[in-house]
XYZ file of C-alpha atoms in Angstrom:
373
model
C 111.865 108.010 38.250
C 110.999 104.647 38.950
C 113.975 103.936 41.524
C 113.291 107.298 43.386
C 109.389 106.051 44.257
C 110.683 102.895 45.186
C 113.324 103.863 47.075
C 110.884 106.376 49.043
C 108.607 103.739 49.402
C 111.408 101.615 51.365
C 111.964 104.649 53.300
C 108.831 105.416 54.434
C 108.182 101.474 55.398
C 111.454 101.876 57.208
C 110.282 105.045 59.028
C 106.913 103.228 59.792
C 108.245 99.805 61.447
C 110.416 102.196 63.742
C 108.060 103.777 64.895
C 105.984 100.634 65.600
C 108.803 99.468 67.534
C 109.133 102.036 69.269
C 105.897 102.570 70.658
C 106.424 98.400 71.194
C 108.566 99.166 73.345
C 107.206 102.192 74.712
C 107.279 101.538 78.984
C 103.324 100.808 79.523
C 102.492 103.668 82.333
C 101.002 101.630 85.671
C 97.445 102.401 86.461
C 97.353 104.713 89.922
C 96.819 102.436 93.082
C 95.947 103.737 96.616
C 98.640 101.881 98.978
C 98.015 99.494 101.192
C 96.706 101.351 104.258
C 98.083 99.922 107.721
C 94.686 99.961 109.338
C 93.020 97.736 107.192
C 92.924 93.953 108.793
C 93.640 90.924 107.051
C 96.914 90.164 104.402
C 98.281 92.227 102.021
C 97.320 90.957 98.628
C 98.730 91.755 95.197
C 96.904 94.230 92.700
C 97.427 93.152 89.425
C 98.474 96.099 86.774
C 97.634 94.245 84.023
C 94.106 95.033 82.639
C 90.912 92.685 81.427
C 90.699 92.621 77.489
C 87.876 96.150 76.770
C 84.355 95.332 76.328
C 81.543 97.901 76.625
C 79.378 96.369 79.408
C 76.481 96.701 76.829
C 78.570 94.191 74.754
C 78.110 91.545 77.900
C 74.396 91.647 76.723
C 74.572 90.548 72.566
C 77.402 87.814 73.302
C 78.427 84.929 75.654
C 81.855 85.139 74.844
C 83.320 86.957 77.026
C 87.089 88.584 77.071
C 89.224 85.630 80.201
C 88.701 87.262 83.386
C 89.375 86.359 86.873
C 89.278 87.568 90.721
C 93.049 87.325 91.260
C 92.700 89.917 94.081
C 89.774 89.510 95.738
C 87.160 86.907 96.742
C 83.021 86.774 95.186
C 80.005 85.019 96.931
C 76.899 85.361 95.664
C 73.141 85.877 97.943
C 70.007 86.181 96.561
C 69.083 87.065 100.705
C 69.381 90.199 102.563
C 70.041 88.871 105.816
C 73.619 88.006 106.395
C 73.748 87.359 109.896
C 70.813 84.906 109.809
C 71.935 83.214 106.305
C 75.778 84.268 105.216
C 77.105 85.274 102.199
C 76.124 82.489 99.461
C 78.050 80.823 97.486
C 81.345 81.450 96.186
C 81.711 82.569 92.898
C 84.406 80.727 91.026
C 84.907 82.023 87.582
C 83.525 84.904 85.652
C 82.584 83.053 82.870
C 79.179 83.741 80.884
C 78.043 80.394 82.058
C 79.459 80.633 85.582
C 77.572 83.730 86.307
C 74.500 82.524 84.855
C 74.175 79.542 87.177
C 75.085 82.000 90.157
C 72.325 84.303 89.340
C 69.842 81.818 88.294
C 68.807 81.044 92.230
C 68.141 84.945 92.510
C 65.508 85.265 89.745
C 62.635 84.319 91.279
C 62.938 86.477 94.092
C 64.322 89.802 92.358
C 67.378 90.239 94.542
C 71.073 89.859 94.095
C 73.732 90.490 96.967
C 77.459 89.719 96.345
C 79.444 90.151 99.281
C 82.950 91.432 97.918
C 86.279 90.845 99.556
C 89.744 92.622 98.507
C 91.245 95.152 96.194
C 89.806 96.997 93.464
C 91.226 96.058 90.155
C 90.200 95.179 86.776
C 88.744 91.747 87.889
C 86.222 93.893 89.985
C 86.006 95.879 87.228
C 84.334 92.962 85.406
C 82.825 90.822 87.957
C 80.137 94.101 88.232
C 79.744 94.783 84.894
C 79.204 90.825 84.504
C 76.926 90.324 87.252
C 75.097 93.542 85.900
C 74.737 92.097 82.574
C 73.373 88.900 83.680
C 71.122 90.614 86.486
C 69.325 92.464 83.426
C 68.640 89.119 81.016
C 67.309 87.587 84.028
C 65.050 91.066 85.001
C 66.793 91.079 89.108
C 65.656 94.703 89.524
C 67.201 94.379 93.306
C 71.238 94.463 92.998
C 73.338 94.852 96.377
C 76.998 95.212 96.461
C 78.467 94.428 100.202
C 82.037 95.528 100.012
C 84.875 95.123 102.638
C 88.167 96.206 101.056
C 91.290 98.348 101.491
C 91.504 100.363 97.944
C 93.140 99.682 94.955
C 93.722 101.048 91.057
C 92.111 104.618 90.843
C 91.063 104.101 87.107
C 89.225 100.662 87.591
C 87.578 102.179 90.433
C 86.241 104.808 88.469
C 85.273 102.420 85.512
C 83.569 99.814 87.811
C 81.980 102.856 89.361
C 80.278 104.384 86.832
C 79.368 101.357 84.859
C 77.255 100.296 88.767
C 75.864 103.749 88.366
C 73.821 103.267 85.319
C 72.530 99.942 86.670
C 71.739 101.709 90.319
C 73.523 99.526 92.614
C 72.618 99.446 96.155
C 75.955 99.504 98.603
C 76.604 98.202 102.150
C 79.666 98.758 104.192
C 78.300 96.658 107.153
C 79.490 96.319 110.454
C 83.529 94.765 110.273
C 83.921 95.886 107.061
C 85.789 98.872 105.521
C 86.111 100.566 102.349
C 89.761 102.611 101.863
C 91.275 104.159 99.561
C 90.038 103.794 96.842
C 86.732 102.016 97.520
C 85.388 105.599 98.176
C 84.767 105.748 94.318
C 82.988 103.123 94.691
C 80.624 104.415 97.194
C 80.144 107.770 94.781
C 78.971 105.315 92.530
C 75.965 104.286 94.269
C 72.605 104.322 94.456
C 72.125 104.197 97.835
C 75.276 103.142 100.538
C 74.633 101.961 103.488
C 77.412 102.561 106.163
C 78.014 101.135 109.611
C 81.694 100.100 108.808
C 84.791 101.930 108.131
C 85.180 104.604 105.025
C 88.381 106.325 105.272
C 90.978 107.668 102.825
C 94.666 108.884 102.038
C 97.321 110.213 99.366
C 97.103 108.341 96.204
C 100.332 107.824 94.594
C 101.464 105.774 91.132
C 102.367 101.921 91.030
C 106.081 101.339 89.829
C 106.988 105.471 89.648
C 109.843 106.598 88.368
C 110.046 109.766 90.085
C 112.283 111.405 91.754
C 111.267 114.794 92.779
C 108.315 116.415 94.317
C 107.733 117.697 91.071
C 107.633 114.798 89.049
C 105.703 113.268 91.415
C 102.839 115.818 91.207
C 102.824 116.082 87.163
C 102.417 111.816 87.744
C 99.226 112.259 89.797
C 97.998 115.323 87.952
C 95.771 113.701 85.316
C 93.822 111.378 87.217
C 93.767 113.741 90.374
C 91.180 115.463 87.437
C 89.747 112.203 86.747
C 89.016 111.560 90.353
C 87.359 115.229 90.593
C 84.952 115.081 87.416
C 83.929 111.627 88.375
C 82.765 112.679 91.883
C 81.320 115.639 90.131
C 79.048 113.665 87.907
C 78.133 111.237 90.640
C 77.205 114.351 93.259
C 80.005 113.759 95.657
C 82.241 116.470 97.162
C 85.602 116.915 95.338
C 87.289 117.838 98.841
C 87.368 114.091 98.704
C 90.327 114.592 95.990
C 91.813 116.778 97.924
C 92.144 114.604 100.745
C 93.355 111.804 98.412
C 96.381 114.324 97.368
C 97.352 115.678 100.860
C 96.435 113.099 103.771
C 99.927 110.591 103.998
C 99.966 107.801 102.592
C 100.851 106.275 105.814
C 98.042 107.712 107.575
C 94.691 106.806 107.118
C 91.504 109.495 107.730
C 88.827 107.565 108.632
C 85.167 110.088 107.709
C 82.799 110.482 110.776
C 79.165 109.593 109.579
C 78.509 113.306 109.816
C 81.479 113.715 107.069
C 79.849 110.771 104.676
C 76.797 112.634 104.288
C 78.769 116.337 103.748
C 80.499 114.409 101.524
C 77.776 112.416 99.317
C 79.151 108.628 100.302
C 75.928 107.862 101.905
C 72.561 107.502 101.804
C 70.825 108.279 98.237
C 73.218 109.483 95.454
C 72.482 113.205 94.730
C 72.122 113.066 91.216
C 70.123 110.289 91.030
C 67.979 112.507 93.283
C 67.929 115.016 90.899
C 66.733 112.709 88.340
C 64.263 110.952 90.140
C 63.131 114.647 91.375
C 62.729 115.776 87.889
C 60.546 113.117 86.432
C 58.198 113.371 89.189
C 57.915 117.305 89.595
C 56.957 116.967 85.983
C 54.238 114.476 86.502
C 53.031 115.372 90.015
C 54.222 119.370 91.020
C 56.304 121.143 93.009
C 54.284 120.217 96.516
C 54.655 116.502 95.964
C 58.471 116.462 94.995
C 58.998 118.352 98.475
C 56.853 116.324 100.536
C 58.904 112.740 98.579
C 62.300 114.755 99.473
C 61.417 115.053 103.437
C 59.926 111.162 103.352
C 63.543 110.507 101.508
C 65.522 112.138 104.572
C 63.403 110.332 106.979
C 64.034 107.028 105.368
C 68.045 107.421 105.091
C 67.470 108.687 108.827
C 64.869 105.373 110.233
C 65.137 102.766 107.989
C 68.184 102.538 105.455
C 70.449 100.199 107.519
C 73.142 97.096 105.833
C 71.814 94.162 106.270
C 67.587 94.829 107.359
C 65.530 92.652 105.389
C 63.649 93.135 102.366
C 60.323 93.049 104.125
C 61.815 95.783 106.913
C 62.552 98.378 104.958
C 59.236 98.025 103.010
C 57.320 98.310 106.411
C 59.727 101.175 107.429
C 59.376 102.773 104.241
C 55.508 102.405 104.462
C 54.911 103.394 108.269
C 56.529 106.684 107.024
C 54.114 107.319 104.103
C 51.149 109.661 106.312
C 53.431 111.373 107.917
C 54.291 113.738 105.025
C 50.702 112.855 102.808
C 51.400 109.696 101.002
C 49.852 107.700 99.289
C 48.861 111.484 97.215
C 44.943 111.170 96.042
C 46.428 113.061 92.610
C 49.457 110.578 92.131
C 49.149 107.292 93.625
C 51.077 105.985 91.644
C 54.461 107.955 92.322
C 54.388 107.506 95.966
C 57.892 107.092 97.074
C 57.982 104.112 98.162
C 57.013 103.046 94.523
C 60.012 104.678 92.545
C 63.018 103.216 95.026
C 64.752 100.659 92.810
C 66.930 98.400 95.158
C 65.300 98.870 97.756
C 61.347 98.812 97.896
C 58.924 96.774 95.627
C 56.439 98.552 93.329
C 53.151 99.495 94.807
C 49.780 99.935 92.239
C 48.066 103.010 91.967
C 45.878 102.307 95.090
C 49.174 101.948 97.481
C 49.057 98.197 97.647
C 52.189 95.848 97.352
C 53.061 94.143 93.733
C 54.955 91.076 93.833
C 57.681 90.663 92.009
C 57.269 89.954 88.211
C 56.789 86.232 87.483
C 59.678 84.161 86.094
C 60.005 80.992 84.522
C 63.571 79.284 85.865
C 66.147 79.551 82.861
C 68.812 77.255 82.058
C 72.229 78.769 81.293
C 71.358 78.078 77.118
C 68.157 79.604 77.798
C 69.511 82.787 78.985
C 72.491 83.437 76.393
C 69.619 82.913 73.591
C 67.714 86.023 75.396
């Protein structure tokens, strides 16, 4: 009796290393990329398959050690300044260490406003430099976060990681003049609070790094999964799933750039839909019906007058402002809900009598100071 449960015992060990090997040596299926597109200036770079060590971005709040990360495909500078024309793009950012990021972000503070102008692919250091920069922007309380993007695509599943995890913090985007987003960088836009666009959006065919196809039909069972990855992320960011569509028929080869009129058909500019929605529902329910239609037509006018990359802070609050009368603002019932008060990343908060609030009050922090918040 003895023998026969030991020698099951050995066997089922046995069985159970083999299949660890096995699924050791299991090939590790490439992430999707969007190809290099030939209308997108500057060198070809690398995108790197291999991915950052997980961490839940909340996580980048309750620790400073963070998983080794770096920008291997792509180049960070950091702004705490709208105006790039006048002023540039900051400083580089050299590592995306806790500590690194914490002395990038600590010359934003005071004034409440981050811009980093991005340069190259989307892949999992993107991924984290957001999520990062996200995580420091809230223990320092920067309400005002701008990404300014030029690149030519990249890994479909970081995009969609680095875009939802900028949708919960409401990013701001800006594709300003000279600068593109392919491929897929569109995600990216989807992911936004607000995009600004005066540069070139445009995408093509997706297809799978290092496939081992060789049929039509393999190749579409490859791309099926995340072609429904692609679609319920656009859904639950309010952009049009045509957009997968054209990501599964228009050559890879090719490149279909999107008129402006096609942007906003599509939901890649202006405000995000659903965080319309949102913002439409919590102030129908404190203010009515009336005043959530007369904040929707201020809302087009603004995308239409006054959301532009690159106008500075103190523009768009004048813009914003100047529009106010037009469609009854500030309201006598809810002064305090006037839109100009509720846009996050772009406008300051107002009080309840219309006037401007400056920014909350901050003492500098020191790099300790912050990872003990």
């Amino acid at each position: 009796m003895l023998k026969r449960l030991l020698a099951r015992s050995l066997l089922l060990l046995s069985l159970g290393l083999a299949a660890v090997a096995c699924q050791r040596q299991a090939p590790v299926q490439a992430p999707v990329t969007l190809a290099e597109d030939a209308a997108s200036a500057g060198p070809a770079r690398h995108v790197s398959a291999a991915p950052v060590t997980e961490m839940a971005p909340a996580d980048y709040l309750k620790t400073t050690y963070w998983p080794t990360a770096e920008l291997d495909a792509g180049q960070a500078w950091i702004s705490c300044d709208y105006d790039y024309a006048a002023l540039g793009d900051g400083e580089a950012l050299g590592a995306l260490t806790f500590f690194a990021v914490v002395d990038a972000l600590t010359p934003c503070q005071p004034k409440g406003v981050v811009r980093v102008r991005y340069e190259g692919k989307i892949d999992a250091g993107f991924t984290a430099l957001m999520q990062r920069l996200s995580a420091i922007a809230d223990r320092m309380e920067i309400p005002v976060r701008i990404l300014d993007i030029s690149s030519s695509g990249g890994h479909v599943e970081e995009a969609i990681r680095a875009g939802d995890s900028m949708a919960d913090q409401r990013w701001a985007i800006w594709v300003r003049e000279g600068s593109y987003c392919h491929s897929s960088c569109v995600l990216i836009l989807a992911g936004g609070d607000t995009r600004s666009i005066a540069g070139e959006v445009g995408v093509h065919r997706l297809f799978r790094d290092q496939s081992m196809a060789t049929s039509r039909a393999e190749l579409s069972a490859e791309l099926k999964d995340v072609s429904g990855q692609v679609r319920d992320y656009l859904a639950r960011n309010g952009a049009d799933a045509r957009i997968a569509d054209l990501m599964m028929t228009v050559a890879n080869r090719r490149l279909r750039l999107l008129s402006e009129a096609e942007l906003r058909e599509y939901g890649l500019s202006g405000s995000n839909a659903v965080q319309d929605d949102l913002d439409r529902i919590r102030v129908t329910r404190s203010c009515g019906e009336d005043f959530a239609r007369r904040r929707d037509a201020w809302l087009r006018a603004f995308e239409g007058e006054c959301l532009e990359p690159g106008k500075a802070f103190e523009v768009l609050d004048e813009c914003g402002r100047a529009l106010e009368p037009r469609f009854g603002f500030p309201d006598a019932k809810c002064p305090g809900q006037s839109p100009t008060a509720d846009r996050r990343g772009l406008l300051p908060a107002v009080d309840s009598a219309g006037l401007l609030l400056p920014l909350k009050p901050v003492v500098q922090k020191k790099s300790a100071d912050v990872a003990r918040k």
